[in-house]
C-alpha atoms as a PDB file:
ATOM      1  CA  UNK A   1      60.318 -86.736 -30.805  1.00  0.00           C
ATOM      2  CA  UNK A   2      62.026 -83.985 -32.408  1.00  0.00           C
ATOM      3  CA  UNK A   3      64.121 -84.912 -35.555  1.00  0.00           C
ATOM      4  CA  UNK A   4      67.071 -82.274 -36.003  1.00  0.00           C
ATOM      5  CA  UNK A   5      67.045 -80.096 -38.447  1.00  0.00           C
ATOM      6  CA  UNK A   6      67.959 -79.304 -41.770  1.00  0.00           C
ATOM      7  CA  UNK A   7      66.075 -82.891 -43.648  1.00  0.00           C
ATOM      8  CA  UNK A   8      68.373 -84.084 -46.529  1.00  0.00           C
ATOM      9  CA  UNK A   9      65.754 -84.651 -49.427  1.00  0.00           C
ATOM     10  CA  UNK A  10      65.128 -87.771 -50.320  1.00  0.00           C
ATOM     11  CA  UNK A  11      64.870 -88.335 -46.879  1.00  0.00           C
ATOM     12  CA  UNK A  12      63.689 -91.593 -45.093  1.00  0.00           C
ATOM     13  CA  UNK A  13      63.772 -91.644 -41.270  1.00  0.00           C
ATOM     14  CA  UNK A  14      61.806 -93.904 -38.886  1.00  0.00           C
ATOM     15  CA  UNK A  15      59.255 -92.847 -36.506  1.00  0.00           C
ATOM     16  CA  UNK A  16      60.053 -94.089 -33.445  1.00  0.00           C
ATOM     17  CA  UNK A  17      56.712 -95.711 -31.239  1.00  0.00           C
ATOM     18  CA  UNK A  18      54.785 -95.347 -34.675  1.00  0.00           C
ATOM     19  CA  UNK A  19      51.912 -93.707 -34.400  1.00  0.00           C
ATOM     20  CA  UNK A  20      47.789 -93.599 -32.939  1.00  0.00           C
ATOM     21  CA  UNK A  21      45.680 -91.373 -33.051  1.00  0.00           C
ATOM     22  CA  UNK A  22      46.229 -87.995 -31.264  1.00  0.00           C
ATOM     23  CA  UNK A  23      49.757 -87.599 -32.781  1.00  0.00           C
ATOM     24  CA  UNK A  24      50.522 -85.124 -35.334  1.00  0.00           C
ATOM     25  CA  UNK A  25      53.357 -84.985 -37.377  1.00  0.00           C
ATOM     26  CA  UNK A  26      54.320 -80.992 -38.007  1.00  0.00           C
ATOM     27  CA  UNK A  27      56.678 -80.606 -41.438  1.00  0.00           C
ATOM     28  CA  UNK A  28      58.382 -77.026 -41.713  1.00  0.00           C
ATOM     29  CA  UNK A  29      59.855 -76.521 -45.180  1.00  0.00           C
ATOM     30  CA  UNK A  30      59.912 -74.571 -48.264  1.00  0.00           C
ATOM     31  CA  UNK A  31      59.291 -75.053 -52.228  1.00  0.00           C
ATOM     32  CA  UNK A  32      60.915 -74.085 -55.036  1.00  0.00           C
ATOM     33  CA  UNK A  33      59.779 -71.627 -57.596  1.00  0.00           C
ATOM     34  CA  UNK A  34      60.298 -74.244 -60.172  1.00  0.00           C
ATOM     35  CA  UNK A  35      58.358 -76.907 -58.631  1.00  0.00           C
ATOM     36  CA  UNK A  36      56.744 -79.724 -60.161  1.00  0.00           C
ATOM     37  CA  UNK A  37      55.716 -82.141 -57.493  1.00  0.00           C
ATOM     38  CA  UNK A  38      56.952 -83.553 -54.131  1.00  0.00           C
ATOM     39  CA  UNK A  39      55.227 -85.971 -52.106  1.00  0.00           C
ATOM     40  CA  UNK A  40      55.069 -87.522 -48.086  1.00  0.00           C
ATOM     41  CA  UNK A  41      54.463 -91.465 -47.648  1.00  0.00           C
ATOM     42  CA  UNK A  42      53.746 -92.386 -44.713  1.00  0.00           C
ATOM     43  CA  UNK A  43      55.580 -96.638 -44.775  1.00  0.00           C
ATOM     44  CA  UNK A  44      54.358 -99.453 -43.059  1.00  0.00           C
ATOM     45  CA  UNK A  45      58.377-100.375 -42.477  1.00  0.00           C
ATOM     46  CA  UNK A  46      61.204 -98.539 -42.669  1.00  0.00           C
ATOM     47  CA  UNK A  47      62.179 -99.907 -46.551  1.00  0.00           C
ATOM     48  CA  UNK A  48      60.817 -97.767 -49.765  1.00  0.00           C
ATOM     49  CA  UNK A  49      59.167-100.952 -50.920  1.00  0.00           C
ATOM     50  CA  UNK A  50      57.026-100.927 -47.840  1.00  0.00           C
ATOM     51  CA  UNK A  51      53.394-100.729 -47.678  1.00  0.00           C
ATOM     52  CA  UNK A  52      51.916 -97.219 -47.950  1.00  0.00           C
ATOM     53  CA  UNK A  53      49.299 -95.644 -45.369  1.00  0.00           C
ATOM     54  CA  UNK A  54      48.940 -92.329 -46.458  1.00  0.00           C
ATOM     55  CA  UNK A  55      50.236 -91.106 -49.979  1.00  0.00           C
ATOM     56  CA  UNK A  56      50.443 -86.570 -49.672  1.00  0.00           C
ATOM     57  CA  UNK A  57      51.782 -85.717 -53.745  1.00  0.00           C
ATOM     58  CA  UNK A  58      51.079 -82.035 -54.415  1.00  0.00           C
ATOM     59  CA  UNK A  59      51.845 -81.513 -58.150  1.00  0.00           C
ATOM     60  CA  UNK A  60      51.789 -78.475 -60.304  1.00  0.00           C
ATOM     61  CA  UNK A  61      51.530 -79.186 -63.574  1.00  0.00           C
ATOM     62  CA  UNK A  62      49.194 -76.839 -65.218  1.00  0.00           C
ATOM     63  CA  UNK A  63      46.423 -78.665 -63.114  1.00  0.00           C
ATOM     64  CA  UNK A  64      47.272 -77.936 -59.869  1.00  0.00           C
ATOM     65  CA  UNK A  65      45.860 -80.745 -57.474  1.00  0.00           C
ATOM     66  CA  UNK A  66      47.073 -82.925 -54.572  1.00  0.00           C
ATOM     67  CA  UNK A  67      46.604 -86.383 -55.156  1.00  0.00           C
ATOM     68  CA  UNK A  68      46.291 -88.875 -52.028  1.00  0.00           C
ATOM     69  CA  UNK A  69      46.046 -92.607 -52.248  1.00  0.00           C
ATOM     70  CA  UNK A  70      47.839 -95.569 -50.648  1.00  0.00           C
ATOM     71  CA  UNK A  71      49.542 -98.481 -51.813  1.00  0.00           C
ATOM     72  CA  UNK A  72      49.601-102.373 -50.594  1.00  0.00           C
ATOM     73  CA  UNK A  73      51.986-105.192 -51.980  1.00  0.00           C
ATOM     74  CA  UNK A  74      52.965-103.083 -54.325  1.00  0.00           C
ATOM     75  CA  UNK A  75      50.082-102.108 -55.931  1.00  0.00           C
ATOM     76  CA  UNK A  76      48.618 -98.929 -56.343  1.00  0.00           C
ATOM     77  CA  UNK A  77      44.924 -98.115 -54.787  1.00  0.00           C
ATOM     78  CA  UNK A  78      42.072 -95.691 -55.835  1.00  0.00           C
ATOM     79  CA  UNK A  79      43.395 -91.995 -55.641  1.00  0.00           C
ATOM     80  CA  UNK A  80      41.454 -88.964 -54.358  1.00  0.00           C
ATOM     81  CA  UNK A  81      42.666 -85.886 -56.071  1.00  0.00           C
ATOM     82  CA  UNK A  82      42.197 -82.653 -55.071  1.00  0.00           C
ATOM     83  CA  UNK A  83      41.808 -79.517 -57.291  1.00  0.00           C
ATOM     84  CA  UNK A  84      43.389 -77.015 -54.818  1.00  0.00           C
ATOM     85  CA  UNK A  85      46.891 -75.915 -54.383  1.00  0.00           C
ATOM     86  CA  UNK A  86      47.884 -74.739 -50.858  1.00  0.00           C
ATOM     87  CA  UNK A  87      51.366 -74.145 -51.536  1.00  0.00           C
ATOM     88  CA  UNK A  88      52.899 -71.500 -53.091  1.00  0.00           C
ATOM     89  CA  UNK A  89      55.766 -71.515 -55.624  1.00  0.00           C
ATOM     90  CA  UNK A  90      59.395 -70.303 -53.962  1.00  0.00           C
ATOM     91  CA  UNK A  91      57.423 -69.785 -50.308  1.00  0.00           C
ATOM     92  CA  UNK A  92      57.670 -71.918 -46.834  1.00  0.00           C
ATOM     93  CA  UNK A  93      55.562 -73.492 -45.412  1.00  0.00           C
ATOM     94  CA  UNK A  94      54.000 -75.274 -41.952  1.00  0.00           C
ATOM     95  CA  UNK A  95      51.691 -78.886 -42.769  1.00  0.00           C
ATOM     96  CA  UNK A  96      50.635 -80.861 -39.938  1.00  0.00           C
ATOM     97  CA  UNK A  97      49.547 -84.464 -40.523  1.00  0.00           C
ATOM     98  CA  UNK A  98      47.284 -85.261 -37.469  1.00  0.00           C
ATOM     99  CA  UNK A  99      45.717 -88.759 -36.893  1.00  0.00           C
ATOM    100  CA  UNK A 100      42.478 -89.027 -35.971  1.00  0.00           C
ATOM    101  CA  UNK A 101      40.110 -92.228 -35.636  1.00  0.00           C
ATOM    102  CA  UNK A 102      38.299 -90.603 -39.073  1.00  0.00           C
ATOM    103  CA  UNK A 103      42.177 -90.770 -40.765  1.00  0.00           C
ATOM    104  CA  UNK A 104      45.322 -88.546 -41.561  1.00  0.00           C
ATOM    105  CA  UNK A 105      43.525 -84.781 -41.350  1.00  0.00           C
ATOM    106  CA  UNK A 106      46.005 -82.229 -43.047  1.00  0.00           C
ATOM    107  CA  UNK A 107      46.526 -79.038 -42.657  1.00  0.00           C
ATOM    108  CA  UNK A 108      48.400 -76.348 -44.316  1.00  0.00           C
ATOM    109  CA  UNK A 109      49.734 -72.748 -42.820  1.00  0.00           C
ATOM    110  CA  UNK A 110      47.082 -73.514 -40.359  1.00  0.00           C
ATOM    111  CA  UNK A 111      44.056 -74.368 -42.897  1.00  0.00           C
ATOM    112  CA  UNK A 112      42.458 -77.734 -43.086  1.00  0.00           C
ATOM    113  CA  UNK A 113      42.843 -78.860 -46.417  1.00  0.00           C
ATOM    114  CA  UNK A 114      41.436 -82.744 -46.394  1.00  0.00           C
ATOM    115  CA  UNK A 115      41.157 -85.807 -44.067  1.00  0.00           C
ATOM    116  CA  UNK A 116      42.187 -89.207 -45.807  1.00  0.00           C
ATOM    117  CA  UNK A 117      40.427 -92.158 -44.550  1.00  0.00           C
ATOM    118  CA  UNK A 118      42.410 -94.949 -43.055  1.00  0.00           C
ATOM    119  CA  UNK A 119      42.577 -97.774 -45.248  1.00  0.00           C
ATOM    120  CA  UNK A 120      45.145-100.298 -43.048  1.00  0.00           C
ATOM    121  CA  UNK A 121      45.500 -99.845 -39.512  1.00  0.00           C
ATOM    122  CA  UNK A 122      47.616 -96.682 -38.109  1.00  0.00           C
ATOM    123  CA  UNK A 123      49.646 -98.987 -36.104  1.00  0.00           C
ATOM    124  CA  UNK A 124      51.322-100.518 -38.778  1.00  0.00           C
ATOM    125  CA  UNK A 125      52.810 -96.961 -39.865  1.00  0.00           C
ATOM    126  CA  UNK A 126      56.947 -97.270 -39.471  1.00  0.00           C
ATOM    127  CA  UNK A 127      58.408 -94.643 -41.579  1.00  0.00           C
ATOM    128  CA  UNK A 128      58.212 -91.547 -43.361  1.00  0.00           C
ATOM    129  CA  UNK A 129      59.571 -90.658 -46.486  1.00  0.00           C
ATOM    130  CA  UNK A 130      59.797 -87.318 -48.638  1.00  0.00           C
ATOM    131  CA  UNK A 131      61.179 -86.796 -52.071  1.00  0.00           C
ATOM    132  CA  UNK A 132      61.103 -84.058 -55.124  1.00  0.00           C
ATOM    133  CA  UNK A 133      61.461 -80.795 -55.245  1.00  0.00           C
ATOM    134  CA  UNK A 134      60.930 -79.365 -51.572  1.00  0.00           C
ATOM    135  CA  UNK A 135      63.324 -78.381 -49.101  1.00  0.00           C
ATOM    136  CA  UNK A 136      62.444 -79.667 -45.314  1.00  0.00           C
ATOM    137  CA  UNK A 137      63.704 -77.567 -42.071  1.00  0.00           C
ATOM    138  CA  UNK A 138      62.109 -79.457 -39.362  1.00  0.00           C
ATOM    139  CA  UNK A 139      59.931 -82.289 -38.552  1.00  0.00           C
ATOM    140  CA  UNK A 140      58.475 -83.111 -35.231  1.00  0.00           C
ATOM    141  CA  UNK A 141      56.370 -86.269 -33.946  1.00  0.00           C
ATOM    142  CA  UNK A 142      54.491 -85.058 -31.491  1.00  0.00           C
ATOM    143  CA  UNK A 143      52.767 -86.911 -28.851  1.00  0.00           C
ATOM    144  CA  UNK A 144      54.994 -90.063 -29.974  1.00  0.00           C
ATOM    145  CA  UNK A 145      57.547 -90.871 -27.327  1.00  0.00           C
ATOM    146  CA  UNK A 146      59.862 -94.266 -27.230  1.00  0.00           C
ATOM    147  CA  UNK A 147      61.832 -95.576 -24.348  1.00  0.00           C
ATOM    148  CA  UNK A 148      64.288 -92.990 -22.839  1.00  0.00           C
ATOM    149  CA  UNK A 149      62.720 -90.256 -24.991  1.00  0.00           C
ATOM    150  CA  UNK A 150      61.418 -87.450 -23.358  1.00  0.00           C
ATOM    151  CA  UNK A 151      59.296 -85.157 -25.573  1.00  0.00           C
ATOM    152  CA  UNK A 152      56.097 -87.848 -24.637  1.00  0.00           C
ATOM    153  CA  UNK A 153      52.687 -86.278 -25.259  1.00  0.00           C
ATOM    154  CA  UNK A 154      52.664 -85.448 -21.580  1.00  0.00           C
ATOM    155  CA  UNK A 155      54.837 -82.412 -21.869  1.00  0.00           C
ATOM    156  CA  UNK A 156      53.820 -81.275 -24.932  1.00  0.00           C
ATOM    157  CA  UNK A 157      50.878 -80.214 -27.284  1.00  0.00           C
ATOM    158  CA  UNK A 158      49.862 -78.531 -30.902  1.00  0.00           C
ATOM    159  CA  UNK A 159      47.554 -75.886 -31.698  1.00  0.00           C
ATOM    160  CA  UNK A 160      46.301 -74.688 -34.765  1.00  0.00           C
ATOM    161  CA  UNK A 161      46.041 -70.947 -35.736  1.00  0.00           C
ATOM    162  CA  UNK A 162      45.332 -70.322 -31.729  1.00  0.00           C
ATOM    163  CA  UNK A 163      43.057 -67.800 -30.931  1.00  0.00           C
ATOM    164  CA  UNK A 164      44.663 -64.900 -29.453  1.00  0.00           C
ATOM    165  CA  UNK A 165      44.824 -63.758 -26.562  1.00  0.00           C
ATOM    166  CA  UNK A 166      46.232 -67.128 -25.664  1.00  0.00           C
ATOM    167  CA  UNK A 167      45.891 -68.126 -21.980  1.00  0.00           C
ATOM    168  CA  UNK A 168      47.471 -71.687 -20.778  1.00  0.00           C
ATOM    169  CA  UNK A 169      49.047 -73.156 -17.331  1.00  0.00           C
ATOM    170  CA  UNK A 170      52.536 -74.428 -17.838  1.00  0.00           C
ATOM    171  CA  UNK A 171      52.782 -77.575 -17.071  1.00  0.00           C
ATOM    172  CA  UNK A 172      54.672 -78.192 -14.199  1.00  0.00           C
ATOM    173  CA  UNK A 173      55.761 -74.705 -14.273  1.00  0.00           C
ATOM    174  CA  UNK A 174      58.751 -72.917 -14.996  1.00  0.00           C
ATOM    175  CA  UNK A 175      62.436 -74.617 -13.915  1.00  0.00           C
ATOM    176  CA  UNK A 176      66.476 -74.264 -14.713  1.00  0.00           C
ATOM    177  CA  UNK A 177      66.852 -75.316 -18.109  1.00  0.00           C
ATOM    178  CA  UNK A 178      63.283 -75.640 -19.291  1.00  0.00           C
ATOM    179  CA  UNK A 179      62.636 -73.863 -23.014  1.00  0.00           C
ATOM    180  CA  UNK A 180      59.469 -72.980 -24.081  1.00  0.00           C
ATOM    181  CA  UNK A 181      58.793 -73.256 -28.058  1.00  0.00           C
ATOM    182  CA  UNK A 182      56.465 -70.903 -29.786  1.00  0.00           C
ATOM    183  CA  UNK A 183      55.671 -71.287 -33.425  1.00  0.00           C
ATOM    184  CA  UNK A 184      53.721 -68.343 -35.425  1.00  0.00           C
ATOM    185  CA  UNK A 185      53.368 -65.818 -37.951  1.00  0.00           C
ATOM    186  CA  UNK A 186      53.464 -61.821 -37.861  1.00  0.00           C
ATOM    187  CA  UNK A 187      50.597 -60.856 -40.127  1.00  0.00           C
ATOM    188  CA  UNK A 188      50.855 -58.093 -42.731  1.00  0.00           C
ATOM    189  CA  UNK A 189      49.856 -54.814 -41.009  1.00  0.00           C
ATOM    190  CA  UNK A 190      51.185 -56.163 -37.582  1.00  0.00           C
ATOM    191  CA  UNK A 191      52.093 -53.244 -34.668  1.00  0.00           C
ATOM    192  CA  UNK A 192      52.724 -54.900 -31.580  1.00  0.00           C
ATOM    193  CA  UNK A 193      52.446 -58.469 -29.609  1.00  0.00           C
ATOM    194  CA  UNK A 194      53.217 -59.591 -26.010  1.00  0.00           C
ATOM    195  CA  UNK A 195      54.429 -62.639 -24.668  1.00  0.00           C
ATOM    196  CA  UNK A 196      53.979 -63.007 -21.176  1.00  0.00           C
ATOM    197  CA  UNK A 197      55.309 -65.353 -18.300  1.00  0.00           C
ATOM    198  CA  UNK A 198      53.181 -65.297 -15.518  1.00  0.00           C
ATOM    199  CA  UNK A 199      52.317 -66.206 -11.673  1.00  0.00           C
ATOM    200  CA  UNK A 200      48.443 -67.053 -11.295  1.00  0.00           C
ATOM    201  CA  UNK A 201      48.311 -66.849  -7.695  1.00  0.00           C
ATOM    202  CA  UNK A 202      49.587 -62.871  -7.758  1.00  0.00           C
ATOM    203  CA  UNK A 203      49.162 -62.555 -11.664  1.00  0.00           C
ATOM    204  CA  UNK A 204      52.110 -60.973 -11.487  1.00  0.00           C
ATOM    205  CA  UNK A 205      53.902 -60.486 -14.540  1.00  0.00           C
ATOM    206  CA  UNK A 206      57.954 -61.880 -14.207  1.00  0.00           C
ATOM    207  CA  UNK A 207      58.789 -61.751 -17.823  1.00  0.00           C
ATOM    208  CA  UNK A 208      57.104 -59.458 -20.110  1.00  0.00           C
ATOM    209  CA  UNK A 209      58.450 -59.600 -23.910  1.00  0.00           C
ATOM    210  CA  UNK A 210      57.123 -56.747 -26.278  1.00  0.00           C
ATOM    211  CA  UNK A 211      57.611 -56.939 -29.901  1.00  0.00           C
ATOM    212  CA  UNK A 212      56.984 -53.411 -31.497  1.00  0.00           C
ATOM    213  CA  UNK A 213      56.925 -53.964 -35.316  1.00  0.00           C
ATOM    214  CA  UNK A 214      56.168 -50.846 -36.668  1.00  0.00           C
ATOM    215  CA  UNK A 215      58.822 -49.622 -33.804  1.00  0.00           C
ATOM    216  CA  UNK A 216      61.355 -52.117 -34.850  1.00  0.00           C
ATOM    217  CA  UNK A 217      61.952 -53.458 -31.163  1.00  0.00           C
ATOM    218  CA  UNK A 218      61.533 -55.874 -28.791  1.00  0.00           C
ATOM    219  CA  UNK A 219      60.583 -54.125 -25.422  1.00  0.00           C
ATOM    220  CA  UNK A 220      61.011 -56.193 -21.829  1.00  0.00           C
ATOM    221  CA  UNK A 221      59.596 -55.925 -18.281  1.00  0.00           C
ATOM    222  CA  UNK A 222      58.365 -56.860 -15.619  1.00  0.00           C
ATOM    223  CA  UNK A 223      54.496 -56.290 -13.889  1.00  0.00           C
ATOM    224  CA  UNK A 224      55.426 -57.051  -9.887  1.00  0.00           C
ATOM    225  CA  UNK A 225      52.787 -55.931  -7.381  1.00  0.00           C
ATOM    226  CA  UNK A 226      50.898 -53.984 -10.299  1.00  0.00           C
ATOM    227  CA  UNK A 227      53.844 -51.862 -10.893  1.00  0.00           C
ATOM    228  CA  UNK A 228      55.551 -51.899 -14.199  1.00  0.00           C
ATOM    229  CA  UNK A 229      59.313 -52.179 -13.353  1.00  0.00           C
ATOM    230  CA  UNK A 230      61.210 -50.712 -15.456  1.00  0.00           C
ATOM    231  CA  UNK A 231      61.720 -51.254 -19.246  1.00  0.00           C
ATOM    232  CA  UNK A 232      65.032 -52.487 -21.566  1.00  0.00           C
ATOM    233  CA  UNK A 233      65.018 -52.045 -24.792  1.00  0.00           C
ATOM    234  CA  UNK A 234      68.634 -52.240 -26.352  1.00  0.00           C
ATOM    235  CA  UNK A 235      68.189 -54.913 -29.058  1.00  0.00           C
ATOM    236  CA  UNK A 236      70.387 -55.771 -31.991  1.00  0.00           C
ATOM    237  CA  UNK A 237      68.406 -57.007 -34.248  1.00  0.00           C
ATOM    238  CA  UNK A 238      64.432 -57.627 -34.459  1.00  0.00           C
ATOM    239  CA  UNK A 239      63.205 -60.806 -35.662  1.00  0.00           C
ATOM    240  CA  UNK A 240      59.599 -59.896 -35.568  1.00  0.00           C
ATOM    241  CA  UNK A 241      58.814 -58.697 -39.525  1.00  0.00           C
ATOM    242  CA  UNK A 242      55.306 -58.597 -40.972  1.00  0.00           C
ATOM    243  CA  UNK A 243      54.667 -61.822 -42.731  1.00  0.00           C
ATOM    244  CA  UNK A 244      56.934 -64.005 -41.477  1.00  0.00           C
ATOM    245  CA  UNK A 245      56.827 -66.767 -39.878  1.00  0.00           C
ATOM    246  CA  UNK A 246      58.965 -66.768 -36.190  1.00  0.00           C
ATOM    247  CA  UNK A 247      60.230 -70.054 -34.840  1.00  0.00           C
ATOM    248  CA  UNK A 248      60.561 -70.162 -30.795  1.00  0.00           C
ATOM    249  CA  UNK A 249      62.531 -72.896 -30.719  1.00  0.00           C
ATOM    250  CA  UNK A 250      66.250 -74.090 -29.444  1.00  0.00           C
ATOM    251  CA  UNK A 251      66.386 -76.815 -32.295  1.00  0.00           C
ATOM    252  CA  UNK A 252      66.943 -74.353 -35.199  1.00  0.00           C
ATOM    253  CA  UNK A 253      70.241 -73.378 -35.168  1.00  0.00           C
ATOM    254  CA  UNK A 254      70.964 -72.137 -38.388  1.00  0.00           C
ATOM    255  CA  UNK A 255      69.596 -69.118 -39.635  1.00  0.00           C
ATOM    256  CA  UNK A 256      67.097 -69.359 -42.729  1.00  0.00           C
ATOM    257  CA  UNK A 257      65.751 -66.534 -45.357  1.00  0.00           C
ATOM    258  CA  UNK A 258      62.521 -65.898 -44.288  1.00  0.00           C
ATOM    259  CA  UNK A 259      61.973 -67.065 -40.914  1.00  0.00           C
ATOM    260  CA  UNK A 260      63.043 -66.267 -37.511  1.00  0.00           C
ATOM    261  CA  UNK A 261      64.401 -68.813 -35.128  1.00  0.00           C
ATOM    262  CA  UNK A 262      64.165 -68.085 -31.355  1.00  0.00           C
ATOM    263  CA  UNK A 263      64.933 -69.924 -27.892  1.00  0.00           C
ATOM    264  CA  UNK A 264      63.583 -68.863 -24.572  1.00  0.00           C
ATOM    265  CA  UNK A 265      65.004 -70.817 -21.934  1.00  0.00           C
ATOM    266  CA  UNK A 266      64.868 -70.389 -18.661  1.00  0.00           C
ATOM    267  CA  UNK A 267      68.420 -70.147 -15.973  1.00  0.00           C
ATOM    268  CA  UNK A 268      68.662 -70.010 -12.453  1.00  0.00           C
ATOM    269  CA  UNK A 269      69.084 -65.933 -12.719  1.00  0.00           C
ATOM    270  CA  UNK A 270      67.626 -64.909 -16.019  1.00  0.00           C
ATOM    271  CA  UNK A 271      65.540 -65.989 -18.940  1.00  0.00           C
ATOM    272  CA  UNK A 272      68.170 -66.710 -22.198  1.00  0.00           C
ATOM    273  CA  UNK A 273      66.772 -65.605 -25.453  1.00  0.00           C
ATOM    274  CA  UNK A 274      68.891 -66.484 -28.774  1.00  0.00           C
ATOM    275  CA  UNK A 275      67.917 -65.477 -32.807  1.00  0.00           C
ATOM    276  CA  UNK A 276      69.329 -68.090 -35.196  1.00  0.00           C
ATOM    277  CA  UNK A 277      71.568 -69.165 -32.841  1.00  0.00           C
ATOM    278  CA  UNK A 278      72.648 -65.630 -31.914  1.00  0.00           C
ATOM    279  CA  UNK A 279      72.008 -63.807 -28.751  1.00  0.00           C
ATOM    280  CA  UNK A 280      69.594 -61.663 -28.420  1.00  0.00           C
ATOM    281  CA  UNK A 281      69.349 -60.753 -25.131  1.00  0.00           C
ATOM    282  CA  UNK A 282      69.305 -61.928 -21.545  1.00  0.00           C
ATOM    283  CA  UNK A 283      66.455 -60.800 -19.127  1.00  0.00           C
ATOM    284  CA  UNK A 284      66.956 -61.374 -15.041  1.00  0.00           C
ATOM    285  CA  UNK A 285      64.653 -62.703 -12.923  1.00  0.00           C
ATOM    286  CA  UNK A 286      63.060 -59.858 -11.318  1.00  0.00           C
ATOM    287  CA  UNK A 287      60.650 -62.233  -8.884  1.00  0.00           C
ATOM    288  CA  UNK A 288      62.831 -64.345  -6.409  1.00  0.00           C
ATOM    289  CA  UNK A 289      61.204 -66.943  -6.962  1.00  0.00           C
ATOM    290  CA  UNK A 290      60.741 -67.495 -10.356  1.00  0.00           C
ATOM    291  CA  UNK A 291      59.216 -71.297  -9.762  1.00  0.00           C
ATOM    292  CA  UNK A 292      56.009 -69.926  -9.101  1.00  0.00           C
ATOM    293  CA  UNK A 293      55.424 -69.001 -12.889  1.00  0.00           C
ATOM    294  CA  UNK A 294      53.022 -71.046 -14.055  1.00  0.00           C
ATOM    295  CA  UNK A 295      50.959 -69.569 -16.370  1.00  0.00           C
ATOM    296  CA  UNK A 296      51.686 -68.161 -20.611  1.00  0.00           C
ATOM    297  CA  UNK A 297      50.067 -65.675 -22.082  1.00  0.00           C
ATOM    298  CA  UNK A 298      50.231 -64.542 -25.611  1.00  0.00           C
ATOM    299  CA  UNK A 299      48.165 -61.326 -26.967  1.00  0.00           C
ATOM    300  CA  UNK A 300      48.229 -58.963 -30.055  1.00  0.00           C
ATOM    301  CA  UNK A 301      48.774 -58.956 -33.559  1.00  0.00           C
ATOM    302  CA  UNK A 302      49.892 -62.502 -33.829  1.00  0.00           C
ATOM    303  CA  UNK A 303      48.760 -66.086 -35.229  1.00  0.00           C
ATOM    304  CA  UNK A 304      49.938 -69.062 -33.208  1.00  0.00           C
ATOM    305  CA  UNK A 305      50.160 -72.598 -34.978  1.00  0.00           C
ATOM    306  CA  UNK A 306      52.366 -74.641 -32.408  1.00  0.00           C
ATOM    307  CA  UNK A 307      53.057 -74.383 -28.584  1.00  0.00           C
ATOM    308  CA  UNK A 308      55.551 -77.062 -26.725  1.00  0.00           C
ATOM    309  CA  UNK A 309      56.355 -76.595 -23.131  1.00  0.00           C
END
């Protein structure tokens, strides 16, 4: 379930087949320089006076801490507080909530930072709700799924600071119309990365993609028979900078300071790749038949939180 992007704060949205464990809620935001204190609930009904499973209030106020706890018929429970900040005044950020039969395990920008028990049942979990001073981009369910919906946990999964290289079959393969969404982060001291579409039969390389950071460009080709073809490299822009977080995704349309947004999709004669809702270039199927890729790889200087096929 994908929830479109950019979150009015307060925000309160449902979430639709609840939740068990395997899902993971991913939250893609930014805070303020002048923070004090936001928080995530996760509601036990879709009303602000509903029961609370999981309380997440990160507050700075001299003694920076994160203070979980939960709250039923309208009281208050026991909080846990934790003396560590992993949020940065005026930066973005990437927290996953994922549920586990232990409880809610959180990370943030691809750390663990602490597992809160269950206390009531995950199935009774509705809603979620954000307030304060944060700014939300994006939030996806995933591994949810209702009826109609089709972003199930069957055609879709998370990872967590993925070691690279990464190596995975596409599920199903590649089709007309299907995107692939990438979500990562070009360390400091970056050079170069690859992204690469693949046949495992031949291991033939259809779509090569080649970001050069210290180059400034994103260089594309093709391996066919164990030939490079050869390579194009007119670009108008590069959204591969060190220390930023890139976005390979077709639900981010607008841009944002600070991150790059990206869509590979796939056509019946090329593979479509847009910035921020700009085009960035177009790449044509150099294999005939382009159905037989069925296998991503992903190498270099890179760290991968999120895959989605």
């Amino acid at each position: 379930i994908f929830v479109s992007p950019k979150q009015t704060i307060p925000y309160l949205g449902p979430i639709y087949g609840g939740l068990r464990e395997g899902v993971s809620i991913y939250i893609q935001g930014s805070v303020p320089e002048d923070i004090t204190r936001f928080f995530v609930n996760l509601l036990c009904g879709e009303a602000e006076s509903s029961d609370i499973a999981l309380h997440f209030n990160p507050r700075f106020d001299g003694w920076d801490k994160v203070v979980f706890n939960s709250c039923q018929n309208g009281s208050w429970e026991s909080e846990e507080k934790i003396r560590s900040m992993p949020f940065s005044k005026g930066e973005a950020f990437e927290m996953v909530i994922v549920v586990t039969s232990q409880g809610y395990q959180i990370r943030v920008n691809g750390n663990d930072f602490h597992t809160f028990e269950h206390r009531m049942p995950v199935e009774r979990v509705r809603a979620m709700q954000i307030a304060g001073d944060v700014s939300i981009q994006t939030i996806n369910v995933i591994g949810g799924g209702y009826p109609g919906g089709d972003m199930g946990v069957n055609n879709c999964f998370l990872l967590f600071t993925s070691p690279v290289p990464y190596s995975n079959m596409i599920p199903g393969g590649m089709f007309p119309k299907r995107t692939i969404i990438i979500r990562g982060m070009v360390p400091y001291g970056a050079d170069r990365m690859s992204i690469n579409f693949m046949v495992s039969r031949s291991r033939d390389i259809a779509f090569h993609m080649n970001p050069r950071v210290r180059e400034g460009m994103v260089v594309r080709n093709s391996m066919i028979g164990g030939n490079w073809g050869q390579e194009e490299r007119e670009l108008s822009l590069n959204p591969f900078m060190e220390g930023q977080y890139f976005d390979v995704s077709p639900y981010n349309k607008k841009k944002k300071t600070g991150n790059s947004c990206m869509s590979i999709r796939c056509g019946n004669q090329r593979f479509k790749v847009f910035v921020n809702g700009q085009h960035l270039f177009d790449f044509f199927h150099r294999l005939q038949s382009f159905n037989e890729i069925d296998v991503l790889e992903i190498e270099g200087d890179v760290q991968i939180s999120y895959i989605h096929f």
